[in-house]
């Protein structure tokens, strides 16, 4: 599974296309709006980039995860919001502009923070002398190519052809969901001999990470005086992760199907939490006139 062309070639190409889709939702004007009220961006970004990985570091020993699963949990926790997070925020009546900007800002910062947290987790759980590490230079270069560049391309298309960008945006979101679904099915089939054992180990950890992430998003937002719509956006961004990035790191760079299991389990569970946030938002936030 690790050496399959579907993973080594298809996954980075698919992620590139997905990140173009995120860029299609964004304009330079959106960045200007954040400077007027940056509190939501600051709270959401810190919670997503720093606090979530720290939560994963705490959960792994608490639930007695094995080294590979513990590293995999940190990797999914350190990933930015997913391509569907903006849709969940829209349906929950959250602040969609804040959601889009949190997705993009976290995706860009992840280029640096994801290799750091991953290697720290590898050293912690496998030891300093272990013959396994994430190549920082290669990882940063790959993330720049499949995150920063496609987002810029998407923004350029949005600026030059806004109507075409709107039409393509929905198609790219569907494509992203189908890619993630195909990867989940393929990974579950490839790990079928140990699937139940791995799910039993990774399931509670992924569930707890998702739950804590959503609660941190809601609590921190209210603590710092954000509105209900902003709080929903932050909570969704912390709960709906870009599982495709986690799978790319675990499968193409670390070449470990076992490390990918937490990302697989999390990617399935997060839709349940997303649905709960949608129902909560539609009950608490009045429909805009």
Coordinates of C-alpha atoms in Angstrom, one line a residue:
X1 CA 0.0 0.0 0.0
X2 CA 2.8 2.5 0.9
X3 CA 4.5 2.1 -2.5
X4 CA 1.4 2.2 -4.6
X5 CA 1.3 4.8 -7.4
X6 CA -2.1 5.8 -6.1
X7 CA -0.4 7.0 -2.9
X8 CA 2.9 8.3 -4.2
X9 CA 1.6 10.1 -7.2
X10 CA -2.2 10.3 -7.0
X11 CA -2.4 11.6 -3.5
X12 CA -0.1 14.7 -4.0
X13 CA -1.9 15.5 -7.3
X14 CA -5.3 15.2 -5.6
X15 CA -4.3 17.3 -2.7
X16 CA -3.0 20.0 -5.1
X17 CA -6.4 20.1 -6.8
X18 CA -8.2 20.3 -3.5
X19 CA -6.0 23.2 -2.3
X20 CA -6.7 25.1 -5.6
X21 CA -10.4 24.7 -4.5
X22 CA -9.6 26.5 -1.2
X23 CA -7.9 29.3 -3.2
X24 CA -11.0 29.7 -5.4
X25 CA -13.0 30.8 -2.3
X26 CA -10.5 33.6 -1.3
X27 CA -9.8 37.1 -2.4
X28 CA -7.2 39.7 -1.2
X29 CA -10.1 41.7 0.1
X30 CA -10.8 38.9 2.7
X31 CA -7.4 39.4 4.2
X32 CA -8.1 43.1 4.5
X33 CA -11.3 42.4 6.5
X34 CA -9.4 40.5 9.1
X35 CA -7.2 43.4 9.9
X36 CA -10.3 45.3 11.1
X37 CA -11.2 42.6 13.6
X38 CA -8.3 40.1 14.0
X39 CA -9.4 38.5 17.3
X40 CA -11.2 35.5 15.6
X41 CA -8.2 34.8 13.4
X42 CA -5.7 35.0 16.3
X43 CA -7.8 32.8 18.6
X44 CA -8.6 30.2 15.9
X45 CA -5.1 30.0 14.5
X46 CA -3.4 29.5 17.9
X47 CA -6.0 26.9 18.9
X48 CA -5.6 25.0 15.6
X49 CA -1.9 25.2 15.1
X50 CA -0.6 25.0 18.7
X51 CA -3.2 23.7 21.2
X52 CA -4.6 20.8 19.1
X53 CA -1.1 19.0 18.7
X54 CA -0.5 19.5 22.4
X55 CA -3.9 17.8 23.1
X56 CA -2.8 14.9 20.9
X57 CA 0.5 14.6 22.8
X58 CA -1.6 14.4 26.1
X59 CA -4.2 11.9 24.8
X60 CA -1.7 9.3 23.4
X61 CA -0.1 8.2 26.7
X62 CA -3.4 8.7 28.6
X63 CA -5.0 6.0 26.4
X64 CA -1.8 3.9 26.0
X65 CA -1.5 4.2 22.3
X66 CA 1.4 2.4 20.6
X67 CA 4.2 4.5 19.0
X68 CA 2.9 4.4 15.4
X69 CA -0.7 5.3 16.4
X70 CA 0.5 8.0 18.8
X71 CA 2.5 9.7 16.1
X72 CA -0.4 9.4 13.7
X73 CA -2.7 11.1 16.2
X74 CA -0.3 14.0 16.5
X75 CA -0.1 14.3 12.7
X76 CA -3.8 14.6 12.2
X77 CA -4.1 17.0 15.2
X78 CA -1.4 19.2 13.6
X79 CA -3.2 19.4 10.2
X80 CA -5.2 22.5 9.2
X81 CA -9.0 22.6 8.7
X82 CA -10.3 20.5 5.9
X83 CA -11.8 21.5 2.5
X84 CA -15.3 20.8 3.8
X85 CA -15.0 22.9 6.9
X86 CA -16.2 26.0 5.1
X87 CA -19.4 24.1 3.9
X88 CA -20.1 23.0 7.5
X89 CA -19.7 26.6 8.8
X90 CA -22.0 27.8 6.1
X91 CA -24.7 25.2 7.0
X92 CA -24.3 26.0 10.7
X93 CA -24.8 29.7 10.1
X94 CA -21.3 30.4 11.3
X95 CA -18.9 33.2 10.0
X96 CA -18.0 31.8 6.6
X97 CA -15.4 34.5 5.9
X98 CA -13.5 33.7 9.1
X99 CA -13.7 30.0 8.3
X100 CA -12.1 30.4 4.9
X101 CA -9.3 32.6 6.3
X102 CA -8.6 30.2 9.1
X103 CA -8.4 27.3 6.7
X104 CA -6.0 29.2 4.5
X105 CA -3.8 30.7 7.3
X106 CA -3.5 27.3 9.1
X107 CA -2.7 25.6 5.8
X108 CA 0.2 28.0 5.2
X109 CA 1.5 27.9 8.8
X110 CA 1.3 24.1 8.7
X111 CA 4.1 24.1 6.2
X112 CA 6.5 24.8 9.1
X113 CA 4.7 23.4 12.1
X114 CA 3.6 20.0 10.8
X115 CA 7.2 18.8 10.3
X116 CA 8.2 20.1 13.7
X117 CA 5.4 18.4 15.6
X118 CA 5.8 15.2 13.6
X119 CA 9.5 14.8 14.3
X120 CA 9.1 15.7 17.9
X121 CA 6.4 12.9 18.2
X122 CA 8.7 10.4 16.4
X123 CA 11.6 11.2 18.8
X124 CA 9.3 10.9 21.8
X125 CA 7.6 7.6 20.9
X126 CA 10.4 5.9 18.9
X127 CA 13.5 7.3 20.7
X128 CA 16.4 9.5 19.5
X129 CA 18.2 6.6 17.9
X130 CA 15.3 5.2 15.9
X131 CA 15.8 4.9 12.2
X132 CA 12.7 6.9 11.3
X133 CA 12.2 10.6 10.9
X134 CA 10.3 13.1 8.7
X135 CA 12.7 14.8 6.2
X136 CA 12.1 18.5 7.1
X137 CA 13.4 20.0 3.9
X138 CA 11.6 17.6 1.7
X139 CA 8.4 18.0 3.7
X140 CA 8.5 21.8 3.6
X141 CA 9.2 21.8 -0.1
X142 CA 6.3 19.3 -0.8
X143 CA 3.9 21.3 1.3
X144 CA 4.9 24.5 -0.4
X145 CA 4.2 22.9 -3.8
X146 CA 0.9 21.3 -2.9
X147 CA -0.4 23.9 -0.4
X148 CA 1.0 27.4 -1.0
X149 CA 1.2 27.3 -4.8
X150 CA -2.3 25.9 -5.5
X151 CA -3.9 28.3 -3.1
X152 CA -2.2 31.2 -5.0
X153 CA -3.4 29.7 -8.3
X154 CA -6.9 29.4 -7.0
X155 CA -6.9 33.0 -5.8
X156 CA -5.6 34.2 -9.2
X157 CA -8.4 32.3 -11.0
X158 CA -10.9 33.8 -8.6
X159 CA -9.6 37.3 -9.4
X160 CA -9.5 36.8 -13.2
X161 CA -12.7 34.7 -13.6
X162 CA -14.9 34.9 -10.6
X163 CA -17.9 33.2 -12.2
X164 CA -15.9 30.3 -13.4
X165 CA -14.2 30.1 -10.0
X166 CA -17.6 29.8 -8.3
X167 CA -18.7 27.0 -10.5
X168 CA -15.4 25.1 -10.1
X169 CA -15.4 25.6 -6.3
X170 CA -18.2 23.1 -5.7
X171 CA -16.8 20.5 -8.1
X172 CA -13.4 20.7 -6.3
X173 CA -15.1 20.2 -2.9
X174 CA -16.9 17.1 -4.2
X175 CA -13.6 15.8 -5.7
X176 CA -11.9 16.3 -2.3
X177 CA -14.5 14.3 -0.5
X178 CA -14.4 11.5 -3.0
X179 CA -10.6 11.3 -2.9
X180 CA -10.7 11.1 0.9
X181 CA -13.4 8.4 0.8
X182 CA -11.4 6.3 -1.7
X183 CA -8.3 6.6 0.4
X184 CA -10.2 5.5 3.6
X185 CA -11.6 2.5 1.8
X186 CA -8.3 1.5 0.3
X187 CA -6.5 1.8 3.6
X188 CA -9.1 -0.2 5.5
X189 CA -8.8 -2.9 2.9
X190 CA -5.0 -2.9 3.0
X191 CA -5.0 -3.2 6.8
X192 CA -7.9 -5.6 7.0
X193 CA -5.9 -8.3 8.9
X194 CA -5.4 -5.9 11.8
X195 CA -8.2 -3.5 11.1
X196 CA -10.3 -4.3 14.2
X197 CA -7.4 -4.2 16.5
X198 CA -6.2 -0.8 15.1
X199 CA -9.7 0.7 15.2
X200 CA -10.1 -0.4 18.8
X201 CA -6.9 1.3 19.7
X202 CA -7.2 4.5 17.5
X203 CA -11.0 4.9 17.8
X204 CA -11.3 6.3 21.3
X205 CA -8.2 8.6 20.8
X206 CA -9.6 10.0 17.6
X207 CA -13.0 10.5 19.2
X208 CA -11.6 12.2 22.2
X209 CA -9.3 14.5 20.0
X210 CA -12.3 15.5 17.9
X211 CA -14.5 16.2 20.9
X212 CA -11.9 18.2 22.8
X213 CA -11.1 20.2 19.6
X214 CA -14.7 21.2 19.2
X215 CA -15.0 22.1 22.9
X216 CA -11.8 24.1 22.9
X217 CA -13.0 26.0 19.8
X218 CA -16.3 26.9 21.5
X219 CA -14.9 27.6 24.9
X220 CA -11.9 29.7 23.8
X221 CA -14.0 31.7 21.4
X222 CA -16.6 32.6 24.1
X223 CA -13.8 33.3 26.6
X224 CA -12.3 35.9 24.3
X225 CA -15.6 37.5 23.5
X226 CA -16.2 36.2 20.0
X227 CA -19.8 36.2 18.6
X228 CA -21.8 33.0 18.2
X229 CA -21.1 32.9 14.5
X230 CA -17.4 33.4 15.0
X231 CA -17.4 30.7 17.7
X232 CA -19.0 28.2 15.4
X233 CA -16.4 28.9 12.7
X234 CA -13.5 28.3 15.1
X235 CA -15.1 25.1 16.5
X236 CA -15.7 23.7 13.0
X237 CA -12.2 24.5 11.9
X238 CA -10.8 22.7 14.9
X239 CA -13.1 19.7 14.4
X240 CA -13.0 19.3 10.6
X241 CA -9.4 18.5 9.7
X242 CA -7.7 18.1 6.3
X243 CA -7.2 14.3 6.5
X244 CA -5.7 14.2 3.0
X245 CA -2.6 16.1 4.3
X246 CA -2.2 13.7 7.2
X247 CA -2.5 10.7 4.8
X248 CA 0.1 12.2 2.5
X249 CA 2.6 12.6 5.3
X250 CA 2.0 9.2 6.8
X251 CA 1.8 7.3 3.5
X252 CA 4.2 9.1 1.1
X253 CA 6.8 10.6 3.5
X254 CA 6.8 8.2 6.4
X255 CA 5.5 5.2 4.4
X256 CA 3.5 3.8 7.3
X257 CA -0.1 2.5 6.9
X258 CA -0.4 2.1 10.7
X259 CA 0.4 5.7 11.3
X260 CA -2.4 6.6 8.9
X261 CA -5.1 4.8 10.9
X262 CA -5.8 7.8 13.3
X263 CA -6.3 10.1 10.3
X264 CA -8.6 7.5 8.7
X265 CA -10.7 7.1 11.9
X266 CA -10.7 10.8 12.6
X267 CA -11.8 11.6 9.0
X268 CA -14.9 9.4 9.5
X269 CA -15.8 10.6 12.9
X270 CA -15.4 14.3 12.2
X271 CA -18.5 14.4 10.0
X272 CA -20.6 13.3 12.9
X273 CA -19.3 16.2 15.1
X274 CA -19.8 18.5 12.1
X275 CA -23.5 17.5 11.8
X276 CA -23.9 18.2 15.6
X277 CA -22.5 21.7 15.1
X278 CA -24.8 22.3 12.2
X279 CA -27.8 21.4 14.2
X280 CA -26.6 23.5 17.2
X281 CA -25.9 26.5 15.0
X282 CA -29.2 26.4 13.2
X283 CA -31.0 26.4 16.6
X284 CA -28.9 29.2 18.2
X285 CA -28.1 31.5 15.4
X286 CA -31.0 33.4 13.8
X287 CA -31.3 33.4 10.0
X288 CA -29.8 36.5 8.5
X289 CA -32.4 38.9 7.1

